[in-house]
PDB file of C-alpha atoms and ligand atoms in Angstrom:
ATOM      1  CA  LEU A   1     189.987  39.895  99.326  1.00 93.00           C
ATOM      2  CA  LEU A   2     190.064  41.386  95.814  1.00 95.00           C
ATOM      3  CA  GLU A   3     192.336  38.738  94.373  1.00 94.00           C
ATOM      4  CA  ARG A   4     190.021  36.018  95.659  1.00 95.00           C
ATOM      5  CA  VAL A   5     186.903  37.672  94.280  1.00 97.00           C
ATOM      6  CA  GLU A   6     188.699  38.069  90.947  1.00 96.00           C
ATOM      7  CA  ARG A   7     189.331  34.316  90.920  1.00 96.00           C
ATOM      8  CA  ARG A   8     185.723  33.513  91.855  1.00 97.00           C
ATOM      9  CA  PHE A   9     184.449  35.601  88.951  1.00 98.00           C
ATOM     10  CA  ALA A  10     187.074  34.724  86.336  1.00 97.00           C
ATOM     11  CA  GLU A  11     184.786  32.207  84.682  1.00 97.00           C
ATOM     12  CA  PRO A  12     181.525  34.206  84.551  1.00 97.00           C
ATOM     13  CA  ALA A  13     183.508  37.231  83.325  1.00 98.00           C
ATOM     14  CA  ALA A  14     185.263  35.200  80.616  1.00 98.00           C
ATOM     15  CA  HIS A  15     181.878  33.852  79.579  1.00 97.00           C
ATOM     16  CA  LYS A  16     180.934  37.413  78.514  1.00 97.00           C
ATOM     17  CA  GLN A  17     184.486  38.297  77.370  1.00 98.00           C
ATOM     18  CA  ILE A  18     184.568  40.848  80.179  1.00 98.00           C
ATOM     19  CA  GLU A  19     188.045  41.884  81.248  1.00 98.00           C
ATOM     20  CA  LEU A  20     188.344  41.708  85.027  1.00 98.00           C
ATOM     21  CA  ILE A  21     191.261  43.633  86.495  1.00 97.00           C
ATOM     22  CA  THR A  22     192.442  44.262  90.046  1.00 97.00           C
ATOM     23  CA  GLU A  23     194.553  47.276  90.960  1.00 97.00           C
ATOM     24  CA  LEU A  24     195.946  47.679  94.462  1.00 97.00           C
ATOM     25  CA  GLU A  25     197.602  50.938  95.410  1.00 96.00           C
ATOM     26  CA  PRO A  26     200.198  50.201  98.069  1.00 94.00           C
ATOM     27  CA  PRO A  27     200.799  50.751 100.881  1.00 93.00           C
ATOM     28  CA  LEU A  28     197.505  49.293 102.060  1.00 95.00           C
ATOM     29  CA  PRO A  29     196.935  49.078 105.807  1.00 94.00           C
ATOM     30  CA  ARG A  30     195.470  46.079 107.594  1.00 93.00           C
ATOM     31  CA  ILE A  31     191.838  46.409 108.588  1.00 93.00           C
ATOM     32  CA  GLN A  32     189.657  44.554 111.061  1.00 94.00           C
ATOM     33  CA  ALA A  33     186.803  43.035 109.139  1.00 95.00           C
ATOM     34  CA  ASP A  34     184.520  40.048 108.855  1.00 97.00           C
ATOM     35  CA  ILE A  35     186.020  38.563 105.721  1.00 96.00           C
ATOM     36  CA  ALA A  36     183.018  36.333 104.944  1.00 97.00           C
ATOM     37  CA  GLN A  37     180.724  39.354 105.053  1.00 97.00           C
ATOM     38  CA  LEU A  38     183.009  41.419 102.810  1.00 97.00           C
ATOM     39  CA  ASP A  39     183.158  38.463 100.391  1.00 97.00           C
ATOM     40  CA  ARG A  40     179.379  38.630 100.307  1.00 97.00           C
ATOM     41  CA  VAL A  41     179.458  42.366  99.524  1.00 98.00           C
ATOM     42  CA  LEU A  42     181.941  41.875  96.697  1.00 98.00           C
ATOM     43  CA  ASP A  43     180.043  38.865  95.324  1.00 97.00           C
ATOM     44  CA  ASN A  44     176.924  40.961  95.032  1.00 97.00           C
ATOM     45  CA  LEU A  45     178.747  43.906  93.439  1.00 98.00           C
ATOM     46  CA  LEU A  46     180.466  41.623  90.925  1.00 98.00           C
ATOM     47  CA  ASN A  47     177.252  39.772  90.090  1.00 97.00           C
ATOM     48  CA  ASN A  48     175.553  43.092  89.446  1.00 96.00           C
ATOM     49  CA  ALA A  49     178.474  44.458  87.419  1.00 97.00           C
ATOM     50  CA  ILE A  50     178.618  41.401  85.166  1.00 97.00           C
ATOM     51  CA  ARG A  51     174.858  41.428  84.652  1.00 96.00           C
ATOM     52  CA  HIS A  52     174.809  45.115  83.707  1.00 96.00           C
ATOM     53  CA  THR A  53     177.923  45.134  81.499  1.00 97.00           C
ATOM     54  CA  ALA A  54     177.803  44.176  77.837  1.00 97.00           C
ATOM     55  CA  ASN A  55     179.939  41.462  76.280  1.00 97.00           C
ATOM     56  CA  GLY A  56     183.483  42.643  75.780  1.00 98.00           C
ATOM     57  CA  GLY A  57     183.251  45.146  78.641  1.00 98.00           C
ATOM     58  CA  ARG A  58     185.578  45.811  81.545  1.00 98.00           C
ATOM     59  CA  ILE A  59     185.305  45.601  85.332  1.00 98.00           C
ATOM     60  CA  ARG A  60     187.972  47.059  87.575  1.00 98.00           C
ATOM     61  CA  LEU A  61     188.502  46.238  91.251  1.00 98.00           C
ATOM     62  CA  HIS A  62     190.497  48.862  93.051  1.00 98.00           C
ATOM     63  CA  ALA A  63     191.771  49.450  96.590  1.00 98.00           C
ATOM     64  CA  ARG A  64     193.590  52.443  97.998  1.00 98.00           C
ATOM     65  CA  ARG A  65     194.083  54.179 101.285  1.00 97.00           C
ATOM     66  CA  HIS A  66     192.624  57.640 101.783  1.00 96.00           C
ATOM     67  CA  ALA A  67     193.434  59.134 105.194  1.00 94.00           C
ATOM     68  CA  GLU A  68     191.981  56.779 107.826  1.00 95.00           C
ATOM     69  CA  ARG A  69     189.915  54.836 105.296  1.00 97.00           C
ATOM     70  CA  VAL A  70     190.493  52.085 102.805  1.00 97.00           C
ATOM     71  CA  ILE A  71     188.455  52.701  99.667  1.00 98.00           C
ATOM     72  CA  ILE A  72     187.483  49.578  97.756  1.00 98.00           C
ATOM     73  CA  SER A  73     185.665  50.049  94.483  1.00 98.00           C
ATOM     74  CA  VAL A  74     184.094  48.007  91.721  1.00 98.00           C
ATOM     75  CA  GLU A  75     183.807  49.919  88.480  1.00 98.00           C
ATOM     76  CA  ASP A  76     182.216  48.755  85.253  1.00 98.00           C
ATOM     77  CA  ASN A  77     181.721  50.288  81.840  1.00 97.00           C
ATOM     78  CA  GLY A  78     178.194  48.953  81.533  1.00 97.00           C
ATOM     79  CA  GLU A  79     174.797  50.512  81.095  1.00 96.00           C
ATOM     80  CA  GLY A  80     174.929  52.816  84.108  1.00 96.00           C
ATOM     81  CA  ILE A  81     172.062  53.881  86.349  1.00 96.00           C
ATOM     82  CA  ALA A  82     169.621  56.726  85.659  1.00 95.00           C
ATOM     83  CA  TYR A  83     170.440  59.744  87.853  1.00 95.00           C
ATOM     84  CA  GLY A  84     166.942  59.772  89.335  1.00 93.00           C
ATOM     85  CA  GLN A  85     167.343  56.175  90.561  1.00 94.00           C
ATOM     86  CA  GLN A  86     170.835  56.370  92.041  1.00 95.00           C
ATOM     87  CA  GLY A  87     169.573  57.516  95.445  1.00 91.00           C
ATOM     88  CA  ARG A  88     167.111  54.614  95.716  1.00 94.00           C
ATOM     89  CA  ILE A  89     169.047  51.525  94.719  1.00 95.00           C
ATOM     90  CA  PHE A  90     170.372  50.866  98.230  1.00 95.00           C
ATOM     91  CA  GLU A  91     166.821  50.602  99.557  1.00 93.00           C
ATOM     92  CA  PRO A  92     165.464  47.063  99.984  1.00 91.00           C
ATOM     93  CA  PHE A  93     163.476  45.645  97.041  1.00 87.00           C
ATOM     94  CA  VAL A  94     164.413  48.470  94.671  1.00 89.00           C
ATOM     95  CA  GLN A  95     165.307  47.187  91.224  1.00 87.00           C
ATOM     96  CA  VAL A  96     165.738  49.368  88.180  1.00 87.00           C
ATOM     97  CA  GLY A  97     165.265  48.266  84.607  1.00 78.00           C
ATOM     98  CA  ARG A  98     164.472  44.805  83.355  1.00 73.00           C
ATOM     99  CA  LYS A  99     167.653  42.864  84.186  1.00 74.00           C
ATOM    100  CA  LYS A 100     166.558  41.638  87.593  1.00 70.00           C
ATOM    101  CA  GLY A 101     169.132  39.780  89.610  1.00 73.00           C
ATOM    102  CA  GLY A 102     167.752  38.554  92.892  1.00 82.00           C
ATOM    103  CA  ALA A 103     165.033  40.288  94.843  1.00 85.00           C
ATOM    104  CA  GLY A 104     166.519  43.758  94.937  1.00 87.00           C
ATOM    105  CA  LEU A 105     168.056  43.063  98.334  1.00 90.00           C
ATOM    106  CA  GLY A 106     171.720  42.778  97.340  1.00 93.00           C
ATOM    107  CA  LEU A 107     172.723  46.416  97.661  1.00 96.00           C
ATOM    108  CA  ALA A 108     170.639  46.908 100.820  1.00 96.00           C
ATOM    109  CA  LEU A 109     172.578  44.029 102.366  1.00 96.00           C
ATOM    110  CA  CYS A 110     175.910  45.408 101.114  1.00 97.00           C
ATOM    111  CA  LYS A 111     175.213  48.776 102.656  1.00 97.00           C
ATOM    112  CA  GLU A 112     174.172  47.206 105.955  1.00 97.00           C
ATOM    113  CA  ILE A 113     177.338  45.086 106.127  1.00 98.00           C
ATOM    114  CA  VAL A 114     179.566  48.051 105.318  1.00 98.00           C
ATOM    115  CA  GLN A 115     177.829  50.196 107.939  1.00 98.00           C
ATOM    116  CA  LEU A 116     178.256  47.445 110.543  1.00 97.00           C
ATOM    117  CA  HIS A 117     181.986  47.778 109.821  1.00 97.00           C
ATOM    118  CA  GLY A 118     181.788  51.489 110.591  1.00 97.00           C
ATOM    119  CA  GLY A 119     182.100  52.345 106.922  1.00 97.00           C
ATOM    120  CA  ARG A 120     179.939  53.820 104.242  1.00 97.00           C
ATOM    121  CA  MET A 121     178.970  52.885 100.755  1.00 97.00           C
ATOM    122  CA  GLY A 122     178.066  54.889  97.685  1.00 97.00           C
ATOM    123  CA  VAL A 123     177.729  54.937  93.927  1.00 98.00           C
ATOM    124  CA  PHE A 124     178.833  57.108  91.027  1.00 97.00           C
ATOM    125  CA  SER A 125     177.243  56.367  87.700  1.00 97.00           C
ATOM    126  CA  ARG A 126     176.812  57.928  84.318  1.00 97.00           C
ATOM    127  CA  PRO A 127     173.970  56.452  82.301  1.00 96.00           C
ATOM    128  CA  GLY A 128     175.319  54.729  79.207  1.00 95.00           C
ATOM    129  CA  GLN A 129     178.930  54.931  80.427  1.00 97.00           C
ATOM    130  CA  GLY A 130     179.286  52.866  83.549  1.00 98.00           C
ATOM    131  CA  THR A 131     178.980  52.569  87.293  1.00 98.00           C
ATOM    132  CA  GLN A 132     181.335  52.666  90.220  1.00 98.00           C
ATOM    133  CA  PHE A 133     180.337  51.319  93.621  1.00 98.00           C
ATOM    134  CA  TYR A 134     182.704  52.098  96.452  1.00 98.00           C
ATOM    135  CA  MET A 135     182.992  51.332 100.137  1.00 98.00           C
ATOM    136  CA  ALA A 136     185.074  53.313 102.576  1.00 98.00           C
ATOM    137  CA  LEU A 137     186.152  51.173 105.532  1.00 98.00           C
ATOM    138  CA  PRO A 138     187.868  52.580 108.615  1.00 97.00           C
ATOM    139  CA  VAL A 139     191.513  51.620 109.168  1.00 94.00           C
TER     140      VAL A 139
HETATM  141  N1  ADP B   1     176.692  47.677  88.172  1.00 73.81           N
HETATM  142  C1  ADP B   1     175.439  48.077  87.939  1.00 73.81           C
HETATM  143  N2  ADP B   1     175.102  48.699  86.772  1.00 73.81           N
HETATM  144  C2  ADP B   1     173.841  49.123  86.558  1.00 73.81           C
HETATM  145  N3  ADP B   1     172.819  48.976  87.417  1.00 73.81           N
HETATM  146  C3  ADP B   1     173.093  48.367  88.586  1.00 73.81           C
HETATM  147  C4  ADP B   1     174.394  47.878  88.911  1.00 73.81           C
HETATM  148  N4  ADP B   1     174.349  47.330  90.155  1.00 73.81           N
HETATM  149  C5  ADP B   1     173.086  47.463  90.577  1.00 73.81           C
HETATM  150  N5  ADP B   1     172.323  48.080  89.643  1.00 73.81           N
HETATM  151  C6  ADP B   1     170.894  48.414  89.763  1.00 73.81           C
HETATM  152  O1  ADP B   1     170.548  48.431  91.149  1.00 73.81           O
HETATM  153  C7  ADP B   1     169.436  47.585  91.387  1.00 73.81           C
HETATM  154  C8  ADP B   1     169.535  46.987  92.788  1.00 73.81           C
HETATM  155  O2  ADP B   1     170.627  46.067  92.890  1.00 73.81           O
HETATM  156  P1  ADP B   1     170.516  44.873  93.934  1.00 73.81           P
HETATM  157  O3  ADP B   1     170.083  45.443  95.242  1.00 73.81           O
HETATM  158  O4  ADP B   1     171.781  44.088  93.912  1.00 73.81           O
HETATM  159  O5  ADP B   1     169.292  44.008  93.392  1.00 73.81           O
HETATM  160  P2  ADP B   1     169.198  42.871  92.268  1.00 73.81           P
HETATM  161  O6  ADP B   1     170.601  42.510  91.845  1.00 73.81           O
HETATM  162  O7  ADP B   1     168.490  41.751  92.967  1.00 73.81           O
HETATM  163  O8  ADP B   1     168.382  43.470  91.140  1.00 73.81           O
HETATM  164  C9  ADP B   1     169.492  46.554  90.277  1.00 73.81           C
HETATM  165  O9  ADP B   1     168.207  46.014  90.022  1.00 73.81           O
HETATM  166  C10 ADP B   1     170.003  47.368  89.109  1.00 73.81           C
HETATM  167  O10 ADP B   1     168.945  48.050  88.486  1.00 73.81           O
HETATM  168 MG1   MG B   2     172.263  42.160  93.064  1.00 73.81          MG
END
């Protein structure tokens, strides 16, 4: 999943001289998932990360097991998200700042897909330093 998304975004990342790295922490268990839907989640997270990261930045894709969950994260060193907005960005139509992507539906859709897999999704961000989106999917 992560290696394929890395390939899909190699060109747009290179276009902004953004370093795109994937780190897998073995052993990773197999999970039951709708791969096309998880591709859609990762596509949205990567599109957002590239849009909100400056030229020459870095985006890291990471997967590890934590108890009965697999944690997949997309972390950038871009502009970050104001603390007051972090709780709202998963709501439909919420967009923050001026760099609009689509219609503000991407993260709402991501969260819905992850929840349909029995998982949950969240964000850690420090304004001016970067953002990490993660999803915890049940093994
Ligand atoms: N990696 C990121 N860095 C900074 N802000 C982000 C990032 N990802 C999402 N956001 C913020 O969350 C908002 C909602 O994202 P999303 O639902 O995908 O909508 P859209 O991409 O259409 O704007 C974005 O408008 C943006 O303000
Ligand atoms: Mg988006």
